PDB file of C-alpha atoms in Angstrom:
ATOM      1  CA  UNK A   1     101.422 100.957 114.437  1.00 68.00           C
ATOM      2  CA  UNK A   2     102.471  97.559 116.278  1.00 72.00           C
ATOM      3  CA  UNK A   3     106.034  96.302 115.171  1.00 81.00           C
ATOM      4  CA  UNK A   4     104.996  92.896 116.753  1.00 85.00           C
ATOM      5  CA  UNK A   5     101.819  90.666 116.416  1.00 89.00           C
ATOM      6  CA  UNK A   6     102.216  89.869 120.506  1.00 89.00           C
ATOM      7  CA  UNK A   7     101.653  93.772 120.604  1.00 90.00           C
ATOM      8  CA  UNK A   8      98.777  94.097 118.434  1.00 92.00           C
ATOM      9  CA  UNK A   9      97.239  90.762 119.967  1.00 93.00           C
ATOM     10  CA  UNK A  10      97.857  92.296 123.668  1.00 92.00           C
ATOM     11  CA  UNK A  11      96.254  96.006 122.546  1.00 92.00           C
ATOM     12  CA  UNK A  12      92.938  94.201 120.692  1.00 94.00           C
ATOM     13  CA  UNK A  13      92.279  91.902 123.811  1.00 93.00           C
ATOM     14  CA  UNK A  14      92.540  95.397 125.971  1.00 93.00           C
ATOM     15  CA  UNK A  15      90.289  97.223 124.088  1.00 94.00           C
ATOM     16  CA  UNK A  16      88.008  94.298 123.728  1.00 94.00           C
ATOM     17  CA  UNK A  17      87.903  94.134 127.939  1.00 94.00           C
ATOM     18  CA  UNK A  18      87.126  97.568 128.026  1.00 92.00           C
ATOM     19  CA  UNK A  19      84.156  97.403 126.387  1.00 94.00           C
ATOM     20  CA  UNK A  20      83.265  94.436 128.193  1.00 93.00           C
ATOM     21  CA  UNK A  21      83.702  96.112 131.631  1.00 92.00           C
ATOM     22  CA  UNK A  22      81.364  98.673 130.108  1.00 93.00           C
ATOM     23  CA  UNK A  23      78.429  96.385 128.735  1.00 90.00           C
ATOM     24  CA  UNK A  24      76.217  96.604 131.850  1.00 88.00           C
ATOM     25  CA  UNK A  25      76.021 100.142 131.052  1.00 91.00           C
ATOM     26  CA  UNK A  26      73.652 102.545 129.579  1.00 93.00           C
ATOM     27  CA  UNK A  27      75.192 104.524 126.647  1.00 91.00           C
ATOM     28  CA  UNK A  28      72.311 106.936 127.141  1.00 90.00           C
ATOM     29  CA  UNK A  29      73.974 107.589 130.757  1.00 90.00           C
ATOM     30  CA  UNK A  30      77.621 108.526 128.399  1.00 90.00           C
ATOM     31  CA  UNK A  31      77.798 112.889 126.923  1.00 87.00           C
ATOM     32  CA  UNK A  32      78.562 112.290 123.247  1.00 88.00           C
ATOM     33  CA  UNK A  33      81.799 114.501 123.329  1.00 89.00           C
ATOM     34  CA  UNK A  34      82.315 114.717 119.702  1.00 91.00           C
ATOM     35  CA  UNK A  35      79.299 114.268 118.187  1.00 88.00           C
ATOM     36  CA  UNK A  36      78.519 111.891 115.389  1.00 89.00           C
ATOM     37  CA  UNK A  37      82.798 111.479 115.152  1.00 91.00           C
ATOM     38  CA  UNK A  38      81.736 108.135 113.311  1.00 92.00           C
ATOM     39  CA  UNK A  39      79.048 109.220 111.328  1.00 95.00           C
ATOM     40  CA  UNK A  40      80.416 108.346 107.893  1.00 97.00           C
ATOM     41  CA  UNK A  41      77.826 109.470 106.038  1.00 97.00           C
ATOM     42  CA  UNK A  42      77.997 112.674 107.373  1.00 97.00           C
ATOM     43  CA  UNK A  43      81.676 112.798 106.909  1.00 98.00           C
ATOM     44  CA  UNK A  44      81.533 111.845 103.637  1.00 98.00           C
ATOM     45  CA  UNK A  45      79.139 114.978 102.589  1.00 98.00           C
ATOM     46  CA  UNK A  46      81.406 117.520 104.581  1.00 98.00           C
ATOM     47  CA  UNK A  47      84.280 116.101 102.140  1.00 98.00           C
ATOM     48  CA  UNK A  48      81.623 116.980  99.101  1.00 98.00           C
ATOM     49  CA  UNK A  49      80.932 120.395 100.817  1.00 98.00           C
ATOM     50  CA  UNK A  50      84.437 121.681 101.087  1.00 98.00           C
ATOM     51  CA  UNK A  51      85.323 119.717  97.520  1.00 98.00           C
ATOM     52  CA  UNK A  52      82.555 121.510  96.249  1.00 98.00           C
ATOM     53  CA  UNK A  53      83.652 124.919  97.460  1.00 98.00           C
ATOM     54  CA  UNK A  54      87.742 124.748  96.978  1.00 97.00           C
ATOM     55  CA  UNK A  55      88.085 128.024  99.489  1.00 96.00           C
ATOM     56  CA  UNK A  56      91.754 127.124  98.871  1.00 97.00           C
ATOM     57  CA  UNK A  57      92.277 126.143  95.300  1.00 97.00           C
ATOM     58  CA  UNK A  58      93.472 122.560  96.024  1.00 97.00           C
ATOM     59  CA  UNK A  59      90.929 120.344  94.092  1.00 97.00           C
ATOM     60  CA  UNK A  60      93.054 119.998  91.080  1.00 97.00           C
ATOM     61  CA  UNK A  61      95.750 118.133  93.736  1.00 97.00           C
ATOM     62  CA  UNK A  62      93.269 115.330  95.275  1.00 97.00           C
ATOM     63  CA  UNK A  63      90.870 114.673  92.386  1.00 97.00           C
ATOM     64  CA  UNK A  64      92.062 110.976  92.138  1.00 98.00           C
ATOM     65  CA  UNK A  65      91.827 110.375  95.831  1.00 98.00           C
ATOM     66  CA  UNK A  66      88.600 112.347  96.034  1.00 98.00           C
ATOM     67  CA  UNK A  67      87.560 109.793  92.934  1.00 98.00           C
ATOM     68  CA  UNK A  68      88.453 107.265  94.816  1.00 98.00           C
ATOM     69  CA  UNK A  69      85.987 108.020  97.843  1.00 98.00           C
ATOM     70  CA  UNK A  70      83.170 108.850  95.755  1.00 98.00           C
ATOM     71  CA  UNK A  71      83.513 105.309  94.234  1.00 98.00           C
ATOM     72  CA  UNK A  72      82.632 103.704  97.525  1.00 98.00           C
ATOM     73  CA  UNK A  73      79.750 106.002  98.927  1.00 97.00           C
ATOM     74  CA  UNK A  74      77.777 102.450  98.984  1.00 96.00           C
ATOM     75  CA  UNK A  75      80.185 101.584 102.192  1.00 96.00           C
ATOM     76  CA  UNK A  76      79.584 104.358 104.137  1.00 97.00           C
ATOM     77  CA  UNK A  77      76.004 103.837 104.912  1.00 97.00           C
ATOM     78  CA  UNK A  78      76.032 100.201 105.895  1.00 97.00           C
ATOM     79  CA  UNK A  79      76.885 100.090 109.637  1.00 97.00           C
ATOM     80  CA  UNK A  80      74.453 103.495 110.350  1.00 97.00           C
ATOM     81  CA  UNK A  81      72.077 101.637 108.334  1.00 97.00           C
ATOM     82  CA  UNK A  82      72.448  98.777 111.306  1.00 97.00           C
ATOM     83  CA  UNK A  83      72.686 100.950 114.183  1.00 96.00           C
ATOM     84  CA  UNK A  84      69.262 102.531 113.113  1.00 95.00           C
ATOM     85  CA  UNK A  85      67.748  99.506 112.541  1.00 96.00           C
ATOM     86  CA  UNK A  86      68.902  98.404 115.678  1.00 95.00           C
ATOM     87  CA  UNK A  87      70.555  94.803 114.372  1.00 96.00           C
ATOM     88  CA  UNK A  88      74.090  96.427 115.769  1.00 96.00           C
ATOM     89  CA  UNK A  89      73.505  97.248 119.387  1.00 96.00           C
ATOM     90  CA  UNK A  90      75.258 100.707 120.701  1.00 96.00           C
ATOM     91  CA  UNK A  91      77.772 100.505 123.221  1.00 95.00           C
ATOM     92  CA  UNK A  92      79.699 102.384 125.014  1.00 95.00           C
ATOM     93  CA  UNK A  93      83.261 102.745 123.396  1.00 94.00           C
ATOM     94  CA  UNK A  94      86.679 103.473 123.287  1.00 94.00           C
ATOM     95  CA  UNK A  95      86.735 105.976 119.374  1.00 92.00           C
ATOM     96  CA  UNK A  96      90.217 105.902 119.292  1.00 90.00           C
ATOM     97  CA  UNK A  97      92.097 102.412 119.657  1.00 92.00           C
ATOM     98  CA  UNK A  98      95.453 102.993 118.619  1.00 86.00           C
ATOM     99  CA  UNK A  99      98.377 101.239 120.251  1.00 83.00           C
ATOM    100  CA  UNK A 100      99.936 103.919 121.984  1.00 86.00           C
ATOM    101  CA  UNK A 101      96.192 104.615 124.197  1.00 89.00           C
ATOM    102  CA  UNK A 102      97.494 100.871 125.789  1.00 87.00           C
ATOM    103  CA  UNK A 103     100.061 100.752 127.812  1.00 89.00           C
ATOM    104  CA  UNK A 104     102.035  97.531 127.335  1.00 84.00           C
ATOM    105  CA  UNK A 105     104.528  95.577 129.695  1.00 83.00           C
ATOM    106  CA  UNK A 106     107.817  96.704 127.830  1.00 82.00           C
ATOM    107  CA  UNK A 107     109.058  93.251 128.050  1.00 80.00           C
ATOM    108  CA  UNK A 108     106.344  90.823 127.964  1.00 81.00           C
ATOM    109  CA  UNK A 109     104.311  93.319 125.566  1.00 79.00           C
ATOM    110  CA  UNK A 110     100.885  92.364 127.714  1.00 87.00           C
ATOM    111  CA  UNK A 111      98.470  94.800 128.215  1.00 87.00           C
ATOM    112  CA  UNK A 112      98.186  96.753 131.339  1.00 85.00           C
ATOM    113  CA  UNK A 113      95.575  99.119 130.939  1.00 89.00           C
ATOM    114  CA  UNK A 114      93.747 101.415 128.163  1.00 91.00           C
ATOM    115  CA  UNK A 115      94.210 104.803 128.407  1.00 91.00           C
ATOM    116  CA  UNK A 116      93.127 108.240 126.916  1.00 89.00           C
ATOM    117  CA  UNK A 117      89.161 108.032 127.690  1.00 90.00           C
ATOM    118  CA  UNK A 118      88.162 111.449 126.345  1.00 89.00           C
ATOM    119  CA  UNK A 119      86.695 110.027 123.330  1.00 92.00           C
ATOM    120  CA  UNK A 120      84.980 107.163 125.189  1.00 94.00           C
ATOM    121  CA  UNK A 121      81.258 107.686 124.059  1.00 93.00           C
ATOM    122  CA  UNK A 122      78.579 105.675 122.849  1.00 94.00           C
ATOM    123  CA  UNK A 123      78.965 104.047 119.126  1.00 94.00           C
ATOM    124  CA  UNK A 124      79.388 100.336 118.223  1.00 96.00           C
ATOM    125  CA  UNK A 125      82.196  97.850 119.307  1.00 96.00           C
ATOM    126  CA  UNK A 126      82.839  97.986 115.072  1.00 97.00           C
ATOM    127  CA  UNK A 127      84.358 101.536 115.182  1.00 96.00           C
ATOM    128  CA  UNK A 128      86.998 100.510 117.751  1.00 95.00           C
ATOM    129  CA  UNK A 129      87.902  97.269 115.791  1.00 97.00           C
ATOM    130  CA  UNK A 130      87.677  98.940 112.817  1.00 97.00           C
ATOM    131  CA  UNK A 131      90.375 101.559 114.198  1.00 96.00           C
ATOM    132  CA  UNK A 132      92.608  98.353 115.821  1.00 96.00           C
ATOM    133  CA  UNK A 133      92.893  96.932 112.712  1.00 97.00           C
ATOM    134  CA  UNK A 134      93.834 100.801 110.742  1.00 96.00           C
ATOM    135  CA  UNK A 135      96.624 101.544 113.563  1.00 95.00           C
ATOM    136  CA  UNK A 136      97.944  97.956 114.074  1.00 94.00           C
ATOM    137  CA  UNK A 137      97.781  96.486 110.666  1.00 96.00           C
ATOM    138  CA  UNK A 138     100.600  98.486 108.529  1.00 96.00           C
ATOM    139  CA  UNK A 139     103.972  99.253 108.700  1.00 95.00           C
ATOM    140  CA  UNK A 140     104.299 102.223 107.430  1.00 95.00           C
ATOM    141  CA  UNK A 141     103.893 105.620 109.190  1.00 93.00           C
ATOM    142  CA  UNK A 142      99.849 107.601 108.993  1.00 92.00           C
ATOM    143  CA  UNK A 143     102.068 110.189 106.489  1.00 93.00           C
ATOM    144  CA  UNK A 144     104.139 107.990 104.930  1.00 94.00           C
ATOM    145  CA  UNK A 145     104.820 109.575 101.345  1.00 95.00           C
ATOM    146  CA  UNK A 146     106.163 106.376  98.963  1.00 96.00           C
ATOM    147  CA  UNK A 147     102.231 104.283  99.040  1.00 96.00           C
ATOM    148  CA  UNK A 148     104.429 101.023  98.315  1.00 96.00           C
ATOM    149  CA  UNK A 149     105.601 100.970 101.549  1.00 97.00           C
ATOM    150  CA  UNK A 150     101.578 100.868 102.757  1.00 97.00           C
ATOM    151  CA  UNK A 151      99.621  97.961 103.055  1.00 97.00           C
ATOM    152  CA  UNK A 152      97.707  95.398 105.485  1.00 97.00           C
ATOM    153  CA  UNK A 153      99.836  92.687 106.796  1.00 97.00           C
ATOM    154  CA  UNK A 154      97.395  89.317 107.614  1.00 97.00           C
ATOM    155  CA  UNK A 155      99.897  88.315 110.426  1.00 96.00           C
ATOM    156  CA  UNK A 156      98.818  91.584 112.248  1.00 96.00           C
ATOM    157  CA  UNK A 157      95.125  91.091 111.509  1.00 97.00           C
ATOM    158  CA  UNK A 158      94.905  87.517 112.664  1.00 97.00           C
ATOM    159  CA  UNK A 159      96.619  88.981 115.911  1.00 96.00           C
ATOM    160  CA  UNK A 160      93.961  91.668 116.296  1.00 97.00           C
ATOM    161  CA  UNK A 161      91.310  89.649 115.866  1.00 97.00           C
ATOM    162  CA  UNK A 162      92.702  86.813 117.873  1.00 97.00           C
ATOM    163  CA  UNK A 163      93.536  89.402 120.389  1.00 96.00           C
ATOM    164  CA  UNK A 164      89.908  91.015 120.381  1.00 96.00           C
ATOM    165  CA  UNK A 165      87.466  88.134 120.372  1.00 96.00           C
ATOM    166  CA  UNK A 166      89.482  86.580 123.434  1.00 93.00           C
ATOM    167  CA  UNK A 167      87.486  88.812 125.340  1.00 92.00           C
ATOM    168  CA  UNK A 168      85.177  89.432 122.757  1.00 94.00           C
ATOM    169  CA  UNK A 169      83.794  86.243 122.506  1.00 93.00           C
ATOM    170  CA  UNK A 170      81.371  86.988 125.674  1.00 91.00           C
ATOM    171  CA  UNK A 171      79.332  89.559 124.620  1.00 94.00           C
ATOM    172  CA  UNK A 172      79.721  90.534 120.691  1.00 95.00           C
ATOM    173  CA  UNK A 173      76.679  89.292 118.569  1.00 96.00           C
ATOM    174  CA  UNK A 174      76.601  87.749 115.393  1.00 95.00           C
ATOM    175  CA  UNK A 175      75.898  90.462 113.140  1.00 96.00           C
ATOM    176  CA  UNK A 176      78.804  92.560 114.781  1.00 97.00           C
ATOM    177  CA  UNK A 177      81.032  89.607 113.424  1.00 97.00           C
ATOM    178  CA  UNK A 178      79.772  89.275 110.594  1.00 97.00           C
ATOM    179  CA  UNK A 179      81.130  92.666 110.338  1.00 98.00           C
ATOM    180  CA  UNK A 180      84.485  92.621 111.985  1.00 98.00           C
ATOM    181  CA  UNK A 181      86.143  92.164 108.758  1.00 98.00           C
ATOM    182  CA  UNK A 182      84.253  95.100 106.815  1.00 98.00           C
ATOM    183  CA  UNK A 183      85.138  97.377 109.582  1.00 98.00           C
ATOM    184  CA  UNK A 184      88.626  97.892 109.094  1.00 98.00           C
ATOM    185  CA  UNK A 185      88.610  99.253 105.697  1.00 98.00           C
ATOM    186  CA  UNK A 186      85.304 101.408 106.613  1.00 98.00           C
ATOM    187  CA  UNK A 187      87.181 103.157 109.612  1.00 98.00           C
ATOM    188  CA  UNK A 188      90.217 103.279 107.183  1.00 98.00           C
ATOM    189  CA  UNK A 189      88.637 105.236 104.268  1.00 98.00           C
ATOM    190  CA  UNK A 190      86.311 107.354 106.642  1.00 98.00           C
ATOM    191  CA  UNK A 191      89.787 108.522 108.518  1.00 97.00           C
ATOM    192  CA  UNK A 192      90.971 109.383 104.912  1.00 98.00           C
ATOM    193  CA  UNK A 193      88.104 111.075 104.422  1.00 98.00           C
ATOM    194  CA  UNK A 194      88.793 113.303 107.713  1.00 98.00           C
ATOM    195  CA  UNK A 195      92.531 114.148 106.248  1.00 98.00           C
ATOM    196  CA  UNK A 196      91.433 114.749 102.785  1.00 98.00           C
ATOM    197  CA  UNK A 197      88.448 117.042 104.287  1.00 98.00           C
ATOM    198  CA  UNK A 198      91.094 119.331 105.995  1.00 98.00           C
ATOM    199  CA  UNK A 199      93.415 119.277 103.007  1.00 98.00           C
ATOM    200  CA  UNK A 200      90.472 120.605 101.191  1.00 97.00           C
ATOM    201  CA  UNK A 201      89.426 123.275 103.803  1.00 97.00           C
ATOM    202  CA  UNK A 202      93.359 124.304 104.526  1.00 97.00           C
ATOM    203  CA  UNK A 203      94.250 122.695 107.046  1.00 97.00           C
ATOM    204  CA  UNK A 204      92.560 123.817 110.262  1.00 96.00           C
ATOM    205  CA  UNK A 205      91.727 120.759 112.360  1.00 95.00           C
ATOM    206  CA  UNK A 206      94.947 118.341 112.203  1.00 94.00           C
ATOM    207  CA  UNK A 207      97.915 119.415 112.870  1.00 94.00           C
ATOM    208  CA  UNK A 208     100.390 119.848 110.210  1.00 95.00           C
ATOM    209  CA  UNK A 209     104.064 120.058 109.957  1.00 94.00           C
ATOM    210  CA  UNK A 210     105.060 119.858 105.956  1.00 95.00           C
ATOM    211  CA  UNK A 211     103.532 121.136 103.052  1.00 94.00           C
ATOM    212  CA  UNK A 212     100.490 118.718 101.907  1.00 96.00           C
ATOM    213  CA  UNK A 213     100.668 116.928 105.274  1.00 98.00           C
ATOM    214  CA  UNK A 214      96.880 116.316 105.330  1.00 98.00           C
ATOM    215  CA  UNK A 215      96.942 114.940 101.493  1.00 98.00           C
ATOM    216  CA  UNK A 216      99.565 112.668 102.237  1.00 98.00           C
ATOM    217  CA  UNK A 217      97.499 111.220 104.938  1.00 98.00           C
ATOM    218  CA  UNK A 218      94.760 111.159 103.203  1.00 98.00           C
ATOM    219  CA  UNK A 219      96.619 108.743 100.066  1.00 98.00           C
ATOM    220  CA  UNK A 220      98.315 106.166 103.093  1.00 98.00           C
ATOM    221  CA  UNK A 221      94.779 105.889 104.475  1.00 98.00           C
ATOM    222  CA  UNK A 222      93.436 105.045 101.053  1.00 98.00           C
ATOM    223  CA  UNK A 223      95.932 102.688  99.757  1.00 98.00           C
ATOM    224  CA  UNK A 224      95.445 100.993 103.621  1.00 98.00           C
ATOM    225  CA  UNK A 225      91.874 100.624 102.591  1.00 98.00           C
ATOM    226  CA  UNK A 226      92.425  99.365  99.256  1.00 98.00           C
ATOM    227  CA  UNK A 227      95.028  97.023 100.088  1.00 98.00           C
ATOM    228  CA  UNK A 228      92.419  95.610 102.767  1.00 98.00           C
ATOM    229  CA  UNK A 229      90.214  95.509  99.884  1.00 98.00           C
ATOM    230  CA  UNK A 230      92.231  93.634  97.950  1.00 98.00           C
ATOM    231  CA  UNK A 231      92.681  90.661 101.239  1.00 98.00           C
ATOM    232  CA  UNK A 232      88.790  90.896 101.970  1.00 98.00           C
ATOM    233  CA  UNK A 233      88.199  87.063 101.483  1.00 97.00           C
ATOM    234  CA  UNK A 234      91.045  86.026 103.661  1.00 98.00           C
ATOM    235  CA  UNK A 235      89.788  88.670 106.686  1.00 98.00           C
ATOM    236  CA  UNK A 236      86.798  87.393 106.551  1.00 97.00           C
ATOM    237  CA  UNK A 237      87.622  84.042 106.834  1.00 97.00           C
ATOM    238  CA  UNK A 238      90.686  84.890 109.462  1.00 97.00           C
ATOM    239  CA  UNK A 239      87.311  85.927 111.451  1.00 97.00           C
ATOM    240  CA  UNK A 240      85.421  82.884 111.085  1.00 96.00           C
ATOM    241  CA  UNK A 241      87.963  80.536 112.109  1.00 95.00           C
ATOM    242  CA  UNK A 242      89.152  82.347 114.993  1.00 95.00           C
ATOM    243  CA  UNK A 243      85.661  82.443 116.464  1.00 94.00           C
ATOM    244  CA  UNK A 244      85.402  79.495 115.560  1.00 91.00           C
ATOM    245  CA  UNK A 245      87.888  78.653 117.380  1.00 90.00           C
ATOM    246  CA  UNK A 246      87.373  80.986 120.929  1.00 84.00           C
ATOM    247  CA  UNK A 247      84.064  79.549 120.977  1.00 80.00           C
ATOM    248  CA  UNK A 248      85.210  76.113 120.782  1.00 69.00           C
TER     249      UNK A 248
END
């Protein structure tokens, strides 16, 4: 998470440069070293697979957040959709944007340079938002157990997306920000997807270190989404006015 908007502005513009720096390449040229780690839709089946199945009797635990999920199966087509239609262009991109793959001037909080490049691969610039705004936007901890203590905070957004289309602004499309806003809680519920997944299959991919570790992931990724939910009008109009206002 970012304890201070300067942070989350300063990680967003140095994820946004990376890409940048990376635009007059061909993806094709990148090895997909996880492959389809963003495919939602196929995410979202594994999760029906392993729900399906209950190898380890824990489907009576999750059924409201696996509810939850199945209510918005509409979202998790939309950007694929985009990509195959080719109106969203792939790039080559960072997959895992948190704040602690920046390093940051301790002092001045600006960004030095990005770090952790094993999951750079090609996707679109919206999965790397998407994850800026999941990481940056909450205060609370990925396992935090009391869900009150979970929720989007504008002031954070407005610095991510201040912070991304500084950069941004030069080579991002219209239909990727028309988008920008959308992202975040799409990246949000497909991570809780992920946790809720290894709940369901016992824990085998994430590391755990309490008992339901994974579903308690799984419910602060949820209620992130939700509560993004909830703000949708006033992230999507954060968005407009900023580049609005980069583009002058």
């Amino acid at each position: 998470m970012a304890d201070h908007p300067r942070q989350a502005y300063e990680a967003a513009r140095a994820f946004s440069a990376f890409q940048q720096l990376l635009c007059d390449m061909n993806p094709e040229d990148i090895h997909e070293t996880i492959p389809f780690f963003h495919h939602t839709r196929r995410r979202f089946d594994h999760l029906e697979k392993a729900a399906a199945a209950d190898s380890h009797g824990r489907l009576n635990t999750c059924r409201k957040e696996l509810d939850f999920i199945r209510r918005r199966e509409r979202c998790v087509d939309v950007l694929l959709d985009l990509l195959e239609q080719g109106e969203l262009p792939v790039r080559i991109v960072h997959n895992d944007t948190k704040t602690n793959n920046v390093m940051l001037d301790t002092e001045t909080y600006e960004a030095v340079c990005v770090i952790d490049l094993d999951t750079v691969m090609p996707g679109s610039v919206l999965y790397d938002f998407g994850d800026t705004v999941r990481t940056m936007t909450s205060p609370a901890a990925e396992d935090e157990e009391d869900l009150d203590k979970t929720f989007m905070r504008m002031p954070m957004f407005e610095a991510v997306v201040k912070g991304y289309l500084k950069t941004a602004r030069d080579f991002i499309t219209p239909q990727e920000v028309s988008k920008l806003a959308f992202s975040g809680p799409l990246i949000t519920l497909e991570t809780g997807i992920r946790f809720l997944t290894d709940y369901q299959e016992g824990d085998v991919y994430f590391k755990t270190k309490k008992e339901r570790h994974n579903l308690y992931r799984a419910r602060t990724q949820l209620r992130l989404a939700e509560s993004m939910e909830e703000q949708m009008p006033e992230m999507e109009e954060c968005v407009r006015k900023c580049f609005q206002t980069v583009n002058g």
